[in-house]
Coordinates of C-alpha atoms in Angstrom, one line a residue:
M8 CA -19.8 23.6 29.2
T9 CA -19.5 20.9 26.6
W10 CA -16.9 18.8 28.4
A11 CA -18.6 19.1 31.7
F12 CA -22.0 18.1 30.3
G13 CA -20.4 15.1 28.5
E14 CA -19.1 13.9 31.9
I15 CA -22.4 14.5 33.6
D16 CA -24.2 12.7 30.8
K17 CA -22.4 9.5 31.7
L18 CA -23.2 10.0 35.3
L19 CA -27.0 10.7 34.8
A20 CA -27.5 8.0 32.2
H21 CA -26.6 5.3 34.7
A22 CA -27.9 7.0 37.9
S23 CA -30.7 5.4 39.9
P24 CA -34.0 7.2 40.1
W25 CA -33.2 8.1 43.7
H26 CA -29.9 9.7 42.6
R27 CA -31.6 11.7 39.8
V28 CA -34.0 13.1 42.4
E29 CA -31.1 14.3 44.4
Y30 CA -29.4 15.8 41.3
V31 CA -32.6 17.7 40.5
K32 CA -32.6 19.1 44.1
A33 CA -28.9 20.0 43.8
A34 CA -29.5 21.8 40.4
L35 CA -32.3 23.9 41.9
G36 CA -30.4 24.7 45.1
E37 CA -32.5 22.5 47.4
E38 CA -31.1 20.7 50.3
N39 CA -29.9 17.4 48.9
S40 CA -27.8 14.3 49.3
C41 CA -26.1 14.5 45.9
G42 CA -22.6 14.1 47.3
N43 CA -21.0 14.2 43.8
K44 CA -18.2 16.7 43.5
D45 CA -18.3 16.8 39.7
F46 CA -22.0 17.5 39.5
A47 CA -21.8 20.1 42.2
A48 CA -19.0 21.8 40.4
V49 CA -21.0 22.0 37.2
V50 CA -24.0 23.4 39.1
L51 CA -21.8 26.1 40.5
A52 CA -20.3 27.0 37.2
L53 CA -23.8 27.2 35.6
G54 CA -24.9 29.5 38.3
A55 CA -22.1 31.9 37.4
A56 CA -22.4 31.5 33.6
S57 CA -23.8 34.1 31.3
T58 CA -26.9 33.7 29.2
D59 CA -24.8 32.4 26.3
S60 CA -24.3 29.0 28.0
R61 CA -26.6 26.3 29.0
N62 CA -28.4 27.2 32.3
L63 CA -29.5 25.1 35.2
M64 CA -33.0 24.8 34.1
D65 CA -31.8 23.1 30.9
L66 CA -30.0 20.6 33.1
V67 CA -33.2 19.9 35.0
V68 CA -35.1 19.3 31.8
Q69 CA -32.4 16.9 30.7
I70 CA -32.7 14.9 33.9
Y71 CA -36.5 14.8 33.5
A72 CA -36.0 13.5 29.9
L73 CA -33.8 10.7 31.1
E74 CA -36.3 9.9 33.8
V75 CA -39.5 9.6 31.6
G76 CA -37.9 9.0 28.3
L77 CA -37.6 11.2 25.2
E78 CA -41.1 10.5 24.0
G79 CA -42.6 11.3 27.3
A80 CA -40.6 14.5 27.8
F81 CA -41.2 15.8 24.3
P82 CA -44.5 14.4 22.9
G83 CA -44.9 15.8 19.4
G84 CA -41.5 17.5 19.7
C85 CA -42.7 20.0 22.3
L86 CA -41.8 20.0 26.0
N87 CA -44.4 18.2 28.2
R88 CA -45.0 21.2 30.4
E89 CA -47.5 19.6 32.8
G90 CA -45.3 16.5 33.1
L91 CA -42.2 18.5 33.9
I92 CA -44.1 20.5 36.6
E93 CA -45.6 17.4 38.1
Y94 CA -42.2 15.7 38.2
L95 CA -40.6 18.7 39.9
A96 CA -43.5 19.0 42.3
R97 CA -43.1 15.3 43.3
T98 CA -39.3 15.6 43.5
L99 CA -39.3 18.8 45.6
K100 CA -42.5 18.0 47.5
R101 CA -44.0 21.3 46.5
N102 CA -47.4 22.4 45.3
P103 CA -47.4 22.2 41.4
E104 CA -48.7 25.8 41.3
V105 CA -45.7 27.0 43.2
V106 CA -43.4 25.1 40.9
F107 CA -45.1 26.5 37.8
A108 CA -44.9 30.1 39.2
G109 CA -41.1 29.6 39.7
I110 CA -40.4 28.8 36.1
P111 CA -40.6 31.7 33.5
H112 CA -43.4 30.8 31.1
D113 CA -41.2 31.8 28.1
Y114 CA -38.8 29.0 28.9
L115 CA -41.6 26.4 28.9
D116 CA -42.9 27.7 25.6
E117 CA -39.7 27.7 23.7
V118 CA -38.0 24.4 24.6
T119 CA -38.7 22.1 21.6
L120 CA -37.3 18.9 20.2
R121 CA -36.1 18.8 16.6
A122 CA -37.8 16.3 14.5
D123 CA -34.6 15.0 12.9
R124 CA -33.4 13.4 16.0
C125 CA -34.7 10.3 17.7
G126 CA -33.6 8.0 20.6
I127 CA -31.4 9.0 23.4
E128 CA -27.8 8.0 24.1
G129 CA -26.8 9.9 27.1
L130 CA -27.7 13.6 27.3
A131 CA -24.9 14.9 25.1
A132 CA -26.0 12.7 22.2
G133 CA -29.8 12.9 22.8
V134 CA -31.3 15.9 24.5
D135 CA -28.7 18.6 24.0
T136 CA -28.3 21.9 22.1
E137 CA -28.3 20.0 18.9
N138 CA -31.9 19.0 19.2
V139 CA -33.3 21.0 22.1
K140 CA -33.8 24.7 21.7
P141 CA -33.5 26.3 25.2
N142 CA -34.7 29.9 25.6
F143 CA -31.3 31.5 26.2
T144 CA -32.7 34.9 25.6
S145 CA -35.0 34.6 28.7
G146 CA -32.0 35.4 31.0
L147 CA -33.0 32.5 33.2
H148 CA -30.6 31.7 36.0
V149 CA -31.2 29.6 39.0
L150 CA -29.5 30.6 42.3
V151 CA -27.8 27.8 44.0
E152 CA -28.5 28.2 47.7
A153 CA -26.2 27.5 50.6
G154 CA -26.5 24.1 52.0
G155 CA -24.9 20.7 51.2
T156 CA -23.8 21.7 47.7
I157 CA -20.7 23.7 48.5
S158 CA -19.7 21.7 51.5
G159 CA -19.7 18.5 49.5
L160 CA -17.1 19.8 47.0
A161 CA -13.7 18.2 47.0
Q162 CA -10.5 20.3 47.0
T163 CA -9.3 20.3 43.4
N164 CA -7.6 23.6 43.2
Q165 CA -5.1 23.5 40.3
Y166 CA -3.4 26.8 41.1
T167 CA -1.7 27.5 44.4
D168 CA -0.6 31.1 43.8
F169 CA -4.0 32.6 44.4
E170 CA -5.8 32.8 47.7
S171 CA -9.6 32.2 47.7
P172 CA -12.2 31.4 50.3
L173 CA -13.4 28.8 47.8
D174 CA -11.6 26.2 45.8
M175 CA -11.3 26.7 42.1
Y176 CA -12.9 24.2 39.7
A177 CA -11.3 24.0 36.3
L178 CA -13.6 22.7 33.7
P179 CA -11.7 22.3 30.4
G180 CA -13.3 24.0 27.5
S181 CA -16.0 25.7 29.6
A182 CA -16.7 28.9 31.4
E183 CA -14.4 28.6 34.5
V184 CA -15.2 29.6 38.0
G185 CA -12.7 31.0 40.4
P186 CA -12.0 33.3 43.3
P187 CA -13.8 36.6 43.8
G188 CA -12.6 39.4 41.6
G189 CA -11.2 37.1 39.0
F190 CA -7.6 36.3 38.3
D191 CA -5.1 36.8 35.5
N192 CA -3.8 33.2 35.2
P193 CA -3.4 32.5 31.4
H194 CA -4.8 29.1 31.9
N195 CA -8.1 30.5 33.2
P196 CA -9.9 33.0 31.0
G197 CA -13.1 32.6 32.9
K198 CA -15.4 34.9 34.9
P199 CA -15.1 35.8 38.6
G200 CA -16.9 33.3 40.8
V201 CA -19.5 35.8 42.1
V202 CA -22.3 33.3 42.7
E203 CA -19.9 30.9 44.5
T204 CA -18.3 33.6 46.6
A205 CA -21.7 35.0 47.7
L206 CA -22.9 31.6 48.7
W207 CA -19.7 31.0 50.6
L208 CA -20.2 34.3 52.4
M209 CA -23.8 33.4 53.2
G210 CA -22.9 30.0 54.5
H211 CA -20.1 31.2 56.7
A212 CA -22.0 34.2 57.9
G213 CA -25.0 32.1 58.8
I214 CA -27.2 34.2 56.5
P215 CA -30.5 32.5 55.4
S216 CA -30.7 32.2 51.6
S217 CA -33.9 34.1 50.9
S218 CA -33.8 36.5 48.0
E219 CA -33.7 39.6 50.2
R220 CA -30.9 38.4 52.3
A221 CA -29.0 36.9 49.4
L222 CA -29.1 40.4 47.8
R223 CA -27.3 41.8 50.8
A224 CA -24.7 39.1 50.6
F225 CA -24.1 39.8 46.9
D226 CA -23.7 43.5 47.7
R227 CA -20.5 42.6 49.6
I228 CA -18.9 41.4 46.4
Q229 CA -17.1 43.8 44.1
S230 CA -17.3 42.7 40.4
D231 CA -17.4 44.5 37.1
D232 CA -18.9 41.5 35.3
K233 CA -22.2 42.7 33.9
D234 CA -23.4 39.3 32.7
V235 CA -22.9 37.8 36.2
H236 CA -24.5 40.8 37.8
T237 CA -27.5 40.5 35.6
G238 CA -27.7 36.7 36.1
R239 CA -27.6 37.3 39.9
L240 CA -30.5 39.8 39.7
V241 CA -32.6 37.4 37.5
S242 CA -31.9 34.6 39.9
L243 CA -33.2 36.8 42.8
A244 CA -36.3 37.9 40.8
T245 CA -37.3 34.3 40.0
R246 CA -37.5 33.6 43.8
I247 CA -39.5 36.7 44.9
V248 CA -42.4 35.9 47.3
S249 CA -42.9 39.2 49.1
S250 CA -43.2 42.9 48.3
A251 CA -40.1 43.6 50.3
E252 CA -38.1 41.6 47.9
V253 CA -39.6 43.6 45.0
Y254 CA -38.6 46.8 46.6
A255 CA -35.1 45.5 47.3
L256 CA -34.6 45.1 43.6
L257 CA -36.5 48.2 42.4
G258 CA -35.9 50.7 45.1
N259 CA -38.1 53.8 44.5
G260 CA -38.6 53.2 40.8
R261 CA -38.3 56.3 38.6
D262 CA -37.6 58.5 41.6
A263 CA -34.4 56.5 42.2
V264 CA -33.3 57.1 38.6
S265 CA -34.1 60.8 38.6
T266 CA -32.3 61.5 41.8
G267 CA -29.3 59.2 41.0
G268 CA -29.9 57.4 44.2
F269 CA -29.9 53.8 42.8
D270 CA -31.3 52.2 45.9
G271 CA -32.9 49.6 43.6
T272 CA -30.1 47.5 42.2
I273 CA -31.5 46.9 38.7
Y274 CA -30.5 50.4 37.7
G275 CA -26.8 49.4 37.6
C276 CA -27.7 47.3 34.5
G277 CA -28.4 48.3 30.9
H278 CA -32.0 48.6 29.8
S279 CA -32.0 45.2 28.2
A280 CA -31.0 43.5 31.4
Q281 CA -33.5 45.6 33.4
A282 CA -36.2 44.4 31.1
A283 CA -35.2 40.8 31.7
V284 CA -35.4 41.3 35.5
L285 CA -38.7 43.1 35.3
L286 CA -40.2 40.2 33.4
R287 CA -39.3 37.8 36.1
I288 CA -40.5 40.1 38.9
T289 CA -43.9 40.5 37.1
D290 CA -44.2 36.8 36.8
R291 CA -44.1 36.6 40.6
L292 CA -46.8 39.2 41.3
S293 CA -49.5 36.7 41.8
L294 CA -47.5 35.1 44.7
L295 CA -47.6 38.3 46.7
R296 CA -50.2 39.0 49.4
L297 CA -53.3 40.5 47.8
E298 CA -53.0 43.8 49.7
D299 CA -49.3 44.1 48.6
A300 CA -49.7 43.4 44.9
P301 CA -51.0 46.9 43.8
R302 CA -48.1 48.8 45.3
A303 CA -45.6 46.3 43.8
F304 CA -47.5 46.6 40.4
D305 CA -47.0 50.4 40.5
R306 CA -43.3 50.0 41.3
I307 CA -42.8 47.6 38.4
L308 CA -44.7 49.9 36.0
S309 CA -42.6 52.9 37.1
A310 CA -39.4 51.0 36.4
T311 CA -40.8 49.8 33.1
L312 CA -41.7 53.3 31.9
N313 CA -38.1 54.3 32.5
L314 CA -36.9 51.8 29.9
D315 CA -36.1 53.0 26.4
P316 CA -39.0 52.2 24.1
E317 CA -37.2 49.4 22.3
Y318 CA -37.0 47.4 25.6
R319 CA -40.4 48.3 26.9
E320 CA -42.8 46.0 24.9
R321 CA -42.6 42.7 26.8
P322 CA -42.5 44.2 30.3
L323 CA -45.5 46.3 29.4
A324 CA -47.4 43.3 28.0
H325 CA -46.6 41.2 31.1
L326 CA -48.0 44.0 33.3
A327 CA -51.1 44.4 31.1
A328 CA -51.8 40.7 31.4
R329 CA -51.9 41.2 35.2
I330 CA -53.9 44.4 35.3
G331 CA -56.4 42.8 37.6
L332 CA -53.9 43.0 40.4
C333 CA -53.7 46.8 40.0
K334 CA -55.4 48.8 42.8
T335 CA -59.1 49.5 42.8
S336 CA -61.3 49.6 39.7
D337 CA -61.1 53.4 39.5
E338 CA -57.3 53.4 39.4
Q339 CA -57.2 50.5 37.0
L340 CA -58.6 52.5 34.1
A341 CA -56.0 55.3 34.6
T342 CA -53.2 52.7 34.7
I343 CA -54.6 51.1 31.5
E344 CA -54.5 54.5 29.8
Q345 CA -50.9 55.0 31.0
I346 CA -49.9 51.6 29.6
L347 CA -51.6 52.2 26.2
K348 CA -50.0 55.7 26.0
S349 CA -46.6 54.1 26.6
A350 CA -47.3 51.3 24.1
R351 CA -47.9 53.9 21.4
E352 CA -44.3 55.0 21.8
L353 CA -43.0 51.5 21.0
P354 CA -41.3 51.0 17.6
G355 CA -42.9 49.2 14.7
N356 CA -45.9 47.1 15.7
G357 CA -44.8 46.9 19.3
C358 CA -48.1 47.8 20.9
G359 CA -49.8 44.7 19.4
E360 CA -48.6 42.5 22.2
V361 CA -49.8 45.0 24.8
H362 CA -53.2 45.1 23.1
S363 CA -53.5 41.3 23.1
A364 CA -52.5 41.1 26.8
L365 CA -55.1 43.7 27.9
S366 CA -57.8 42.0 25.8
A367 CA -57.1 38.7 27.4
A368 CA -57.1 40.3 30.9
L369 CA -60.3 42.2 30.4
P370 CA -62.5 39.4 31.9
T371 CA -60.5 39.7 35.2
L372 CA -61.6 43.3 35.7
P373 CA -64.6 44.4 37.7
E374 CA -67.7 44.3 35.5
D375 CA -68.2 48.1 35.8
R376 CA -64.8 48.7 34.3
R377 CA -64.8 46.3 31.4
L378 CA -66.7 48.5 28.9
A379 CA -64.4 51.4 29.6
T380 CA -61.4 49.2 29.0
F381 CA -62.9 47.7 25.9
N382 CA -63.5 51.3 24.5
A383 CA -60.0 52.4 25.4
L384 CA -58.5 49.5 23.5
L385 CA -60.9 50.1 20.5
T386 CA -59.9 53.7 20.4
D387 CA -56.2 52.8 20.5
I388 CA -56.8 50.3 17.6
K389 CA -58.4 53.1 15.6
H390 CA -55.2 55.1 15.9
S391 CA -53.3 52.1 14.4
F392 CA -55.6 52.2 11.3
K393 CA -55.0 56.0 11.0
N394 CA -51.2 55.4 11.2
G395 CA -51.4 52.8 8.4
Q396 CA -50.7 49.9 10.6
D397 CA -53.5 47.7 9.2
L398 CA -51.9 44.4 10.1
L399 CA -51.4 45.4 13.7
A400 CA -55.0 46.7 13.8
A401 CA -56.4 43.4 12.4
T402 CA -54.4 41.3 15.0
S403 CA -55.4 43.6 17.9
L404 CA -59.1 43.6 16.8
S405 CA -59.1 39.8 16.6
G406 CA -57.9 39.6 20.2
L407 CA -60.3 42.2 21.4
S408 CA -63.3 40.5 19.7
G409 CA -62.8 37.4 21.8
S410 CA -63.5 39.5 24.9
L411 CA -66.9 40.8 23.9
G412 CA -68.7 38.1 25.9
A413 CA -67.1 39.4 29.1
L414 CA -69.1 42.6 28.8
T415 CA -72.4 42.9 30.6
V416 CA -75.5 42.0 28.6
D417 CA -76.7 45.6 28.2
N418 CA -73.3 46.6 26.8
R419 CA -72.6 43.8 24.3
S420 CA -74.8 44.9 21.4
K421 CA -73.3 48.4 21.2
A422 CA -69.8 47.1 21.6
L423 CA -70.4 44.7 18.8
N424 CA -71.6 47.5 16.5
D425 CA -68.6 49.6 17.4
L426 CA -66.3 46.7 16.7
V427 CA -67.9 46.1 13.3
D428 CA -67.5 49.8 12.5
V429 CA -63.8 49.8 13.4
A430 CA -63.2 46.6 11.4
S431 CA -64.8 48.0 8.2
P432 CA -61.4 49.0 6.6
L433 CA -60.2 45.4 6.8
P434 CA -60.3 43.1 3.8
G435 CA -63.2 40.6 3.9
T436 CA -61.1 37.7 5.0
A437 CA -59.6 39.6 7.9
R438 CA -63.0 41.0 8.9
A439 CA -64.4 37.4 8.8
L440 CA -61.8 36.3 11.3
V441 CA -62.6 39.1 13.7
F442 CA -66.3 38.5 13.5
R443 CA -65.9 34.7 13.9
K444 CA -64.1 35.2 17.2
A445 CA -66.6 37.9 18.3
F446 CA -69.6 35.7 17.5
S447 CA -68.1 32.7 19.3
S448 CA -67.5 34.9 22.4
L449 CA -71.0 36.3 22.3
A450 CA -72.9 33.2 21.4
R451 CA -71.6 31.3 24.4
R452 CA -73.3 33.8 26.6
M453 CA -76.5 34.4 24.8
T454 CA -79.7 34.0 26.8
D455 CA -82.1 35.3 24.1
A456 CA -81.3 34.3 20.5
V457 CA -83.8 36.7 18.9
G458 CA -82.9 39.5 21.2
F459 CA -79.5 40.5 22.3
G460 CA -76.8 40.5 19.7
F461 CA -78.1 37.8 17.4
N462 CA -79.6 40.2 14.7
E463 CA -76.4 42.3 14.9
M464 CA -74.3 39.3 14.3
L465 CA -76.3 38.3 11.2
Q466 CA -76.3 41.8 9.9
A467 CA -72.5 41.9 10.3
I468 CA -72.2 38.7 8.3
R469 CA -74.4 40.0 5.5
N470 CA -72.0 42.9 5.1
L471 CA -69.1 40.6 4.4
P472 CA -68.3 39.4 0.8
G473 CA -70.2 36.2 0.1
G474 CA -67.1 34.0 0.1
D475 CA -66.1 35.3 3.6
R476 CA -69.4 34.5 5.4
D477 CA -69.0 30.8 5.9
G478 CA -66.6 31.0 8.9
P479 CA -68.7 33.4 11.0
L480 CA -71.8 31.4 10.2
V481 CA -70.1 28.2 11.3
S482 CA -69.2 29.8 14.7
L483 CA -72.8 31.0 15.1
S484 CA -74.3 27.7 14.2
Q485 CA -72.0 25.8 16.6
E486 CA -73.1 27.9 19.5
I487 CA -76.9 27.6 19.0
S488 CA -76.9 24.4 21.1
G489 CA -76.3 26.5 24.2
L490 CA -79.5 28.5 23.8
P491 CA -82.7 27.8 25.8
V492 CA -84.7 25.1 24.0
E493 CA -87.5 27.4 22.9
E494 CA -85.0 29.7 21.2
I495 CA -83.2 27.0 19.1
A496 CA -85.8 26.8 16.3
P497 CA -86.0 30.6 15.6
A498 CA -82.2 30.9 15.7
T499 CA -81.8 28.0 13.3
D500 CA -84.3 29.6 11.0
K501 CA -82.3 32.8 10.9
V502 CA -79.1 30.9 10.2
F503 CA -80.7 29.2 7.2
E504 CA -81.9 32.5 5.9
A505 CA -78.3 33.8 6.0
V506 CA -77.1 30.6 4.2
K507 CA -79.7 31.2 1.5
A508 CA -78.2 34.7 1.0
I509 CA -74.8 33.2 0.7
Q510 CA -76.0 30.9 -2.1
E511 CA -77.0 33.9 -4.2
S512 CA -73.4 35.0 -4.5
G513 CA -71.3 32.0 -3.7
H514 CA -71.5 28.4 -2.4
V515 CA -71.8 26.7 0.9
S516 CA -68.6 25.1 2.2
G517 CA -68.5 21.5 3.5
E518 CA -67.6 22.9 7.0
L519 CA -70.7 25.1 7.0
F520 CA -73.0 22.3 5.8
A521 CA -71.6 20.0 8.4
A522 CA -72.4 22.6 11.1
L523 CA -76.0 22.9 9.7
A524 CA -76.4 19.2 9.7
E525 CA -75.5 19.2 13.4
L526 CA -78.3 21.6 14.1
L527 CA -80.7 18.8 13.2
K528 CA -79.7 16.9 16.3
I529 CA -80.6 19.6 18.7
Q530 CA -84.0 20.5 17.4
R531 CA -87.2 19.4 19.1
Q532 CA -88.8 16.4 17.4
D533 CA -91.6 18.4 15.9
N534 CA -89.1 20.7 14.1
R535 CA -86.6 18.2 12.8
Y536 CA -88.4 17.3 9.6
E537 CA -88.6 21.0 8.7
V538 CA -84.9 21.5 9.3
F539 CA -84.2 18.3 7.2
H540 CA -86.1 19.8 4.3
R541 CA -84.1 23.0 4.6
L542 CA -80.9 21.0 4.4
M543 CA -82.2 19.3 1.3
D544 CA -83.0 22.7 -0.2
V545 CA -79.4 23.9 0.5
T546 CA -78.1 20.7 -1.1
F547 CA -80.1 21.0 -4.3
R548 CA -79.4 24.7 -4.7
I549 CA -75.7 23.7 -4.6
L550 CA -76.4 21.1 -7.2
D551 CA -78.1 23.7 -9.4
K552 CA -74.9 25.8 -9.2
Q553 CA -72.9 22.8 -10.5
Y554 CA -70.7 22.4 -7.5
E555 CA -70.6 18.7 -8.1
A556 CA -67.4 18.1 -6.1
V557 CA -69.2 18.7 -2.8
V558 CA -72.6 17.3 -3.6
S559 CA -71.6 13.7 -2.8
F560 CA -70.4 14.7 0.6
L561 CA -73.6 16.7 1.3
L562 CA -75.9 13.9 0.3
A563 CA -74.0 11.4 2.4
R564 CA -74.5 13.7 5.4
L565 CA -78.2 14.0 4.7
Y566 CA -78.7 10.3 4.4
A567 CA -76.8 9.9 7.7
A568 CA -79.1 12.4 9.3
I569 CA -82.3 10.5 8.6
P570 CA -82.1 8.4 11.8
E571 CA -82.3 11.6 13.8
L572 CA -85.8 12.2 12.5
P573 CA -89.0 10.9 14.1
F574 CA -89.5 7.3 13.1
D575 CA -92.8 7.9 11.3
V576 CA -91.2 10.3 8.8
Q577 CA -87.9 8.6 8.1
K578 CA -89.2 6.7 5.1
T579 CA -90.8 9.8 3.6
A580 CA -87.6 11.7 4.1
W581 CA -85.6 8.9 2.3
L582 CA -88.0 8.9 -0.6
S583 CA -87.8 12.7 -0.9
L584 CA -84.1 12.6 -0.9
S585 CA -84.0 9.8 -3.4
E586 CA -86.1 11.8 -5.9
G587 CA -83.5 14.5 -5.7
L588 CA -80.9 11.9 -6.4
D589 CA -82.1 11.7 -9.9
R590 CA -80.8 15.2 -10.5
C591 CA -77.3 14.3 -9.5
P592 CA -74.5 13.5 -12.1
P593 CA -74.4 9.8 -13.1
A594 CA -71.2 9.1 -11.1
I595 CA -72.6 10.5 -7.8
R596 CA -76.0 8.9 -8.4
S597 CA -74.6 5.4 -9.0
A598 CA -72.2 5.5 -6.1
L599 CA -75.0 6.4 -3.6
A600 CA -77.8 4.4 -5.1
E601 CA -76.0 1.1 -4.7
E602 CA -76.0 1.2 -0.9
L603 CA -79.3 3.0 -0.2
P604 CA -81.7 0.0 -0.6
D605 CA -79.6 -2.2 1.7
R606 CA -79.2 0.6 4.3
W607 CA -82.9 1.5 4.5
G608 CA -84.6 -1.8 3.5
V609 CA -86.5 -0.1 0.7
E610 CA -86.6 -1.7 -2.7

């Protein structure tokens, strides 16, 4: 479509904001006042094009970039997702949540701006395939609905020896569109105009352009073009708003396949195409009525399980992420087991994405089913270790550890211990990452620092190699501020004891020391001086180990912390710290000593 987009670039670059709004509506099949035959022809051609060419959503993104500027559309090189959605919501007068649900999330994630391009000189020279990476693999197609778009097209048929209910629009150097069934004209190697013909049929038959009725219109067209057929199904899937539309695409699921009664139209495609359609249908599940979602979920799962393992990973993960929409809590666990069993059949490390999706969805389940789901995932991860898939297991454990806090209070301690046991084969650094996420998840929900979970967390840290303990301790320290006031001091004391143990085998990082210094600010006034002295002790232990490179940083943090102390002990704290300064190397001592008298007014 290079030539066509070059022409449209010129049009859009000089169009008024009002016209751009109408072009966006036309590109998305909304009723519009576009009235431009060239633009309408390109929209129709894009609707029929395969996934190898630029799709209609790319065109919308380009219009958005022209409207807000390249920097506004791609801050930091990534698509401004929220800005695009707000722009479309204003343009289409729709709820932003509805707009967001209508755009496949993969598309929003994968459109990026290359750093080696700047400025914008029309769309072809600025935001195009040279510097924007559209997600062509997503199979995104936008169905152009009947309404002013087709009727506004001028008659430009270049060939008169073919009859067609629609005019043919020849776009040099592009994927052509033409009459239904295609034609053998040597000047037109393009694809049959399936989308255009269906829309024409809908318009002339007075058929409303909902997904379900559009499907019936498309079924009146005979075409062997698999790419166009797939694009049509994806277009319909991205517009689903009812369970009836799900069943229109999926029929009776596996029963339809086993009996050969393909009353669900996706079964006429290959498994790769079926997977693409299933992804889009799953994205629309949350838009269905609550009472309809469980049955639709089952239908999608049934179709997904029919796919060859190599195409099953992403549809399974999409379903796993929406497990909360699946039936009652009793049936959810059986479905989770079914999903995990199917995931184990995936090639390579394919079940990792399913593990991550289920872990993230765990908090959406009823409380009485969360522990069972957690244990099912943990058991599945154990199998990964036994199969020698250590990297997969480490990634899956990291995701699961972030869901510990979603468990009920009486289940968290045992779940943490089980997690620690399963993580024991991992190298120290990988274990530290798992623990850090677990501790952050748990600490945010602690109500008793000395009771639930806290001692288990510290014990898990002690079992790590000395050099890997810093990160988990940082996480634990940062969450102490959320504890009840009376629990902050005992929790702080336990953290300092763990830090002291680190110093026996290694040294305290600047990140950990900074986290410890922040603890001073959240102490009660009567406990601050004691915490300050413990910070001094940590600092001078580091100095004894000859870690001179970090001592200057630590001392500066200590001096900066003195104003947090009660006023009557500030001078005493300064004098105590100054005495320790005499133990510092000359370079550090002279650098700090010069500014101290002026800062504190002490000679």
